[in-house]
Amino acid sequence: MNPEKIINPPSGFATFISFLLLLAVSAVCFWLEQIAVGVILLILDFALVLPGLIIVNPNEAKVLTLFGKYVGTVKKDGFFWVNPFTTKKKVSLKAFNLNGQQLKVNDSIGNPIEIAAVIVWQIKDTAAAVFAVENYIQYVNIQSEAAVRHLANSFPYDNLEDETATITLRGGADQVSQMLEKELNERLDRAGIEVLEARISHLAYAPEIAHSMLQVQQASAIIAARRLIVEGAVGMVEMALNKLSEKNIVELDEEKKAAMVSNLLVVLCGDKAVNPVVNTGTLYH
């Protein structure tokens, strides 16, 4: 593969003035009826002088080849003159945004998910972009899709089913984005392309399992909430028993302690309001 070679051709203003002078001289020759000389000058002017003039805009480059051989790349913006027989290919050096389409893939534990990524990239090696691949834009699209698929297959969506997973697609967004960016740079280096940023833009369960997984998430959230409620209730019951014992408000045998604990846990852990019942008898009736 040809390494990129930066060239700085001469300014095109002097050549453009020469083009105008030759054009004027040929016009004079035609006026003096020296047709042959005028025709020769016109051919030289339009075949050798004018085709060599190029304009390079900011954040653009011209890749030059001469009879199938790579000559160099003009990256400096301005008006220049180069060998008129060279083939000039314009390459944009601006940053491109690739908004990837939503892909339906399986995560590492086999759940079907939908995933898409936004990728910001630009060309860093014009020679590689032009000569190493057939179409560098198509190459970016295909390799980006392959990288996103590989990333989705490497990690679970979340740790509901795989509690040992240290990185998940949903919970480890920053780490996943860094891994995606690294893999894309490795894949696209052959084409002289640098990935500036890569982010997951869409992540969801596939429609056929989305409802079931939502129920699993809700159940997990309810279990976690109940666990917290029970831990708090046990602490409150323990505190109540200790306070009653310290202040000698009432003496409770083991049976009454068990009944009190049961009643307090029902009140504290229930998800509905409790209607109190007033005991007008003794503790035992």
GROMACS .gro file of C-alpha atoms in nm:
model
  285
    1MET     CA    1   0.000   0.000   0.000
    2ASN     CA    2   0.131   0.346  -0.091
    3PRO     CA    3   0.208   0.564   0.212
    4GLU     CA    4   0.061   0.911   0.204
    5LYS     CA    5   0.297   1.170   0.054
    6ILE     CA    6   0.218   1.539   0.103
    7ILE     CA    7   0.326   1.770  -0.182
    8ASN     CA    8   0.315   2.149  -0.213
    9PRO     CA    9   0.279   2.246  -0.582
   10PRO     CA   10   0.353   2.597  -0.707
   11SER     CA   11   0.091   2.868  -0.697
   12GLY     CA   12  -0.153   2.869  -0.986
   13PHE     CA   13  -0.181   3.247  -1.023
   14ALA     CA   14   0.132   3.284  -1.238
   15THR     CA   15   0.021   2.993  -1.455
   16PHE     CA   16  -0.324   3.145  -1.492
   17ILE     CA   17  -0.168   3.471  -1.612
   18SER     CA   18   0.035   3.268  -1.863
   19PHE     CA   19  -0.288   3.105  -1.978
   20LEU     CA   20  -0.445   3.445  -2.040
   21LEU     CA   21  -0.134   3.570  -2.224
   22LEU     CA   22  -0.127   3.264  -2.453
   23LEU     CA   23  -0.496   3.313  -2.517
   24ALA     CA   24  -0.434   3.675  -2.613
   25VAL     CA   25  -0.140   3.583  -2.838
   26SER     CA   26  -0.346   3.319  -3.016
   27ALA     CA   27  -0.620   3.577  -3.072
   28VAL     CA   28  -0.365   3.813  -3.227
   29CYS     CA   29  -0.240   3.532  -3.449
   30PHE     CA   30  -0.591   3.468  -3.573
   31TRP     CA   31  -0.632   3.843  -3.635
   32LEU     CA   32  -0.307   3.842  -3.835
   33GLU     CA   33  -0.437   3.538  -4.024
   34GLN     CA   34  -0.163   3.313  -3.888
   35ILE     CA   35  -0.416   3.037  -3.834
   36ALA     CA   36  -0.171   2.749  -3.779
   37VAL     CA   37   0.022   2.933  -3.509
   38GLY     CA   38  -0.301   3.040  -3.340
   39VAL     CA   39  -0.436   2.684  -3.339
   40ILE     CA   40  -0.111   2.546  -3.193
   41LEU     CA   41  -0.112   2.807  -2.918
   42LEU     CA   42  -0.475   2.731  -2.833
   43ILE     CA   43  -0.404   2.358  -2.814
   44LEU     CA   44  -0.106   2.416  -2.585
   45ASP     CA   45  -0.304   2.658  -2.374
   46PHE     CA   46  -0.607   2.436  -2.320
   47ALA     CA   47  -0.426   2.100  -2.321
   48LEU     CA   48  -0.120   2.176  -2.106
   49VAL     CA   49  -0.177   2.492  -1.906
   50LEU     CA   50  -0.545   2.501  -1.809
   51PRO     CA   51  -0.587   2.132  -1.700
   52GLY     CA   52  -0.305   2.172  -1.447
   53LEU     CA   53  -0.486   2.442  -1.248
   54ILE     CA   54  -0.655   2.310  -0.933
   55ILE     CA   55  -0.841   2.467  -0.642
   56VAL     CA   56  -0.818   2.300  -0.300
   57ASN     CA   57  -1.083   2.412  -0.053
   58PRO     CA   58  -1.036   2.408   0.328
   59ASN     CA   59  -1.065   2.059   0.478
   60GLU     CA   60  -1.026   1.901   0.137
   61ALA     CA   61  -0.741   1.725  -0.040
   62LYS     CA   62  -0.648   1.631  -0.395
   63VAL     CA   63  -0.494   1.289  -0.454
   64LEU     CA   64  -0.278   1.294  -0.769
   65THR     CA   65  -0.186   0.996  -0.986
   66LEU     CA   66   0.020   1.001  -1.305
   67PHE     CA   67  -0.028   0.712  -1.548
   68GLY     CA   68  -0.131   0.480  -1.267
   69LYS     CA   69   0.140   0.589  -1.023
   70TYR     CA   70   0.066   0.774  -0.702
   71VAL     CA   71   0.231   1.117  -0.713
   72GLY     CA   72   0.119   1.274  -0.386
   73THR     CA   73  -0.158   1.452  -0.201
   74VAL     CA   74  -0.223   1.825  -0.187
   75LYS     CA   75  -0.375   1.913   0.151
   76LYS     CA   76  -0.293   2.282   0.165
   77ASP     CA   77  -0.590   2.493   0.059
   78GLY     CA   78  -0.540   2.741  -0.224
   79PHE     CA   79  -0.492   2.778  -0.600
   80PHE     CA   80  -0.216   2.562  -0.752
   81TRP     CA   81  -0.078   2.426  -1.076
   82VAL     CA   82   0.021   2.061  -1.110
   83ASN     CA   83   0.119   1.832  -1.393
   84PRO     CA   84  -0.174   1.854  -1.638
   85PHE     CA   85  -0.157   1.482  -1.713
   86THR     CA   86  -0.222   1.379  -1.352
   87THR     CA   87  -0.557   1.243  -1.242
   88LYS     CA   88  -0.697   1.446  -0.956
   89LYS     CA   89  -0.935   1.288  -0.703
   90LYS     CA   90  -1.100   1.508  -0.442
   91VAL     CA   91  -1.114   1.370  -0.088
   92SER     CA   92  -1.296   1.540   0.198
   93LEU     CA   93  -1.109   1.573   0.526
   94LYS     CA   94  -1.417   1.685   0.719
   95ALA     CA   95  -1.569   1.481   1.001
   96PHE     CA   96  -1.852   1.251   0.895
   97ASN     CA   97  -2.149   1.140   1.105
   98LEU     CA   98  -2.270   0.784   1.058
   99ASN     CA   99  -2.610   0.726   1.215
  100GLY     CA  100  -2.621   0.348   1.202
  101GLN     CA  101  -2.944   0.164   1.140
  102GLN     CA  102  -3.108  -0.040   1.414
  103LEU     CA  103  -2.973  -0.395   1.412
  104LYS     CA  104  -3.149  -0.697   1.558
  105VAL     CA  105  -2.889  -0.922   1.719
  106ASN     CA  106  -2.849  -1.159   2.014
  107ASP     CA  107  -2.658  -1.056   2.324
  108SER     CA  108  -2.405  -1.284   2.492
  109ILE     CA  109  -2.675  -1.493   2.664
  110GLY     CA  110  -2.895  -1.523   2.355
  111ASN     CA  111  -3.159  -1.257   2.416
  112PRO     CA  112  -3.268  -1.079   2.096
  113ILE     CA  113  -3.206  -0.706   2.123
  114GLU     CA  114  -3.212  -0.397   1.903
  115ILE     CA  115  -2.899  -0.183   1.892
  116ALA     CA  116  -2.770   0.111   1.690
  117ALA     CA  117  -2.468   0.341   1.713
  118VAL     CA  118  -2.362   0.691   1.608
  119ILE     CA  119  -2.005   0.711   1.478
  120VAL     CA  120  -1.798   1.021   1.402
  121TRP     CA  121  -1.506   0.956   1.167
  122GLN     CA  122  -1.270   1.132   0.929
  123ILE     CA  123  -0.994   1.044   0.685
  124LYS     CA  124  -0.640   1.067   0.822
  125ASP     CA  125  -0.455   0.894   0.534
  126THR     CA  126  -0.582   0.994   0.190
  127ALA     CA  127  -0.365   0.742   0.004
  128ALA     CA  128  -0.503   0.451   0.206
  129ALA     CA  129  -0.861   0.574   0.169
  130VAL     CA  130  -0.832   0.597  -0.210
  131PHE     CA  131  -0.609   0.300  -0.291
  132ALA     CA  132  -0.652   0.044  -0.008
  133VAL     CA  133  -1.029  -0.005  -0.041
  134GLU     CA  134  -1.275   0.014  -0.327
  135ASN     CA  135  -1.515   0.260  -0.164
  136TYR     CA  136  -1.414   0.397   0.175
  137ILE     CA  137  -1.765   0.523   0.265
  138GLN     CA  138  -1.918   0.182   0.198
  139TYR     CA  139  -1.627   0.023   0.383
  140VAL     CA  140  -1.703   0.234   0.691
  141ASN     CA  141  -2.072   0.142   0.681
  142ILE     CA  142  -2.010  -0.233   0.656
  143GLN     CA  143  -1.731  -0.249   0.912
  144SER     CA  144  -1.928  -0.034   1.157
  145GLU     CA  145  -2.224  -0.269   1.137
  146ALA     CA  146  -1.993  -0.568   1.190
  147ALA     CA  147  -1.830  -0.401   1.494
  148VAL     CA  148  -2.167  -0.319   1.654
  149ARG     CA  149  -2.288  -0.677   1.601
  150HIS     CA  150  -1.969  -0.817   1.754
  151LEU     CA  151  -2.000  -0.583   2.052
  152ALA     CA  152  -2.363  -0.682   2.113
  153ASN     CA  153  -2.268  -1.053   2.101
  154SER     CA  154  -1.991  -1.001   2.357
  155PHE     CA  155  -2.194  -0.867   2.651
  156PRO     CA  156  -2.538  -0.927   2.807
  157TYR     CA  157  -2.806  -0.660   2.785
  158ASP     CA  158  -2.812  -0.637   3.166
  159ASN     CA  159  -2.731  -0.859   3.465
  160LEU     CA  160  -3.085  -0.979   3.539
  161GLU     CA  161  -3.005  -1.321   3.398
  162ASP     CA  162  -2.627  -1.307   3.431
  163GLU     CA  163  -2.546  -1.164   3.773
  164THR     CA  164  -2.175  -1.236   3.729
  165ALA     CA  165  -2.143  -0.996   3.433
  166THR     CA  166  -1.915  -0.704   3.517
  167ILE     CA  167  -1.997  -0.511   3.199
  168THR     CA  168  -2.343  -0.490   3.044
  169LEU     CA  169  -2.468  -0.307   2.739
  170ARG     CA  170  -2.715  -0.105   2.943
  171GLY     CA  171  -2.514  -0.042   3.257
  172GLY     CA  172  -2.165   0.004   3.114
  173ALA     CA  173  -2.236   0.267   2.847
  174ASP     CA  174  -1.900   0.446   2.879
  175GLN     CA  175  -1.694   0.125   2.876
  176VAL     CA  176  -1.895  -0.018   2.587
  177SER     CA  177  -1.847   0.302   2.386
  178GLN     CA  178  -1.471   0.295   2.446
  179MET     CA  179  -1.452  -0.068   2.334
  180LEU     CA  180  -1.659   0.009   2.025
  181GLU     CA  181  -1.435   0.304   1.936
  182LYS     CA  182  -1.121   0.093   1.980
  183GLU     CA  183  -1.254  -0.192   1.766
  184LEU     CA  184  -1.366   0.047   1.492
  185ASN     CA  185  -1.023   0.212   1.480
  186GLU     CA  186  -0.863  -0.131   1.441
  187ARG     CA  187  -1.103  -0.228   1.163
  188LEU     CA  188  -1.085   0.103   0.973
  189ASP     CA  189  -0.712   0.164   1.004
  190ARG     CA  190  -0.658  -0.024   0.677
  191ALA     CA  191  -0.862   0.242   0.498
  192GLY     CA  192  -0.676   0.532   0.661
  193ILE     CA  193  -0.981   0.631   0.865
  194GLU     CA  194  -0.984   0.750   1.226
  195VAL     CA  195  -1.289   0.716   1.450
  196LEU     CA  196  -1.327   1.025   1.667
  197GLU     CA  197  -1.626   0.909   1.871
  198ALA     CA  198  -1.861   0.611   1.887
  199ARG     CA  199  -2.174   0.597   2.101
  200ILE     CA  200  -2.467   0.358   2.137
  201SER     CA  201  -2.770   0.558   2.023
  202HIS     CA  202  -3.041   0.292   2.062
  203LEU     CA  203  -3.061  -0.010   2.288
  204ALA     CA  204  -3.373  -0.213   2.365
  205TYR     CA  205  -3.504  -0.564   2.386
  206ALA     CA  206  -3.658  -0.698   2.066
  207PRO     CA  207  -4.039  -0.657   2.054
  208GLU     CA  208  -4.108  -1.029   2.092
  209ILE     CA  209  -3.949  -1.044   2.439
  210ALA     CA  210  -3.978  -0.681   2.550
  211HIS     CA  211  -4.299  -0.740   2.752
  212SER     CA  212  -4.160  -1.048   2.926
  213MET     CA  213  -3.833  -0.876   3.013
  214LEU     CA  214  -4.027  -0.575   3.146
  215GLN     CA  215  -4.211  -0.809   3.381
  216VAL     CA  216  -3.879  -0.956   3.492
  217GLN     CA  217  -3.742  -0.607   3.561
  218GLN     CA  218  -4.055  -0.512   3.753
  219ALA     CA  219  -4.037  -0.830   3.959
  220SER     CA  220  -3.672  -0.766   4.036
  221ALA     CA  221  -3.752  -0.411   4.143
  222ILE     CA  222  -4.037  -0.532   4.368
  223ILE     CA  223  -3.814  -0.795   4.530
  224ALA     CA  224  -3.543  -0.538   4.595
  225ALA     CA  225  -3.796  -0.297   4.745
  226ARG     CA  226  -3.949  -0.569   4.963
  227ARG     CA  227  -3.605  -0.673   5.085
  228LEU     CA  228  -3.534  -0.315   5.191
  229ILE     CA  229  -3.874  -0.284   5.359
  230VAL     CA  230  -3.824  -0.606   5.556
  231GLU     CA  231  -3.477  -0.503   5.671
  232GLY     CA  232  -3.614  -0.171   5.792
  233ALA     CA  233  -3.915  -0.332   5.959
  234VAL     CA  234  -3.699  -0.581   6.149
  235GLY     CA  235  -3.483  -0.295   6.274
  236MET     CA  236  -3.788  -0.100   6.389
  237VAL     CA  237  -3.935  -0.401   6.570
  238GLU     CA  238  -3.604  -0.466   6.743
  239MET     CA  239  -3.584  -0.100   6.847
  240ALA     CA  240  -3.943  -0.106   6.980
  241LEU     CA  241  -3.880  -0.415   7.192
  242ASN     CA  242  -3.555  -0.272   7.330
  243LYS     CA  243  -3.722   0.058   7.422
  244LEU     CA  244  -4.012  -0.117   7.598
  245SER     CA  245  -3.767  -0.330   7.793
  246GLU     CA  246  -3.536  -0.040   7.888
  247LYS     CA  247  -3.817   0.186   8.016
  248ASN     CA  248  -4.008  -0.099   8.187
  249ILE     CA  249  -4.330   0.014   8.025
  250VAL     CA  250  -4.471  -0.334   8.003
  251GLU     CA  251  -4.337  -0.683   8.062
  252LEU     CA  252  -4.396  -0.923   7.777
  253ASP     CA  253  -4.346  -1.297   7.784
  254GLU     CA  254  -4.215  -1.479   7.480
  255GLU     CA  255  -4.565  -1.549   7.347
  256LYS     CA  256  -4.666  -1.181   7.362
  257LYS     CA  257  -4.335  -1.074   7.211
  258ALA     CA  258  -4.399  -1.308   6.919
  259ALA     CA  259  -4.752  -1.167   6.877
  260MET     CA  260  -4.621  -0.810   6.891
  261VAL     CA  261  -4.349  -0.886   6.638
  262SER     CA  262  -4.604  -1.046   6.408
  263ASN     CA  263  -4.841  -0.749   6.431
  264LEU     CA  264  -4.565  -0.491   6.378
  265LEU     CA  265  -4.430  -0.676   6.076
  266VAL     CA  266  -4.778  -0.692   5.924
  267VAL     CA  267  -4.823  -0.317   5.976
  268LEU     CA  268  -4.477  -0.219   5.852
  269CYS     CA  269  -4.445  -0.461   5.560
  270GLY     CA  270  -4.802  -0.449   5.428
  271ASP     CA  271  -4.867  -0.265   5.103
  272LYS     CA  272  -5.210  -0.147   5.221
  273ALA     CA  273  -5.327   0.056   5.519
  274VAL     CA  274  -5.405  -0.154   5.828
  275ASN     CA  275  -5.731  -0.107   6.022
  276PRO     CA  276  -5.647  -0.116   6.395
  277VAL     CA  277  -5.846  -0.332   6.638
  278VAL     CA  278  -5.870  -0.201   6.996
  279ASN     CA  279  -5.830  -0.467   7.264
  280THR     CA  280  -6.057  -0.375   7.561
  281GLY     CA  281  -5.966  -0.679   7.765
  282THR     CA  282  -5.635  -0.793   7.913
  283LEU     CA  283  -5.323  -0.888   7.726
  284TYR     CA  284  -5.443  -1.250   7.729
  285HIS     CA  285  -5.812  -1.197   7.644
   0.00000   0.00000   0.00000
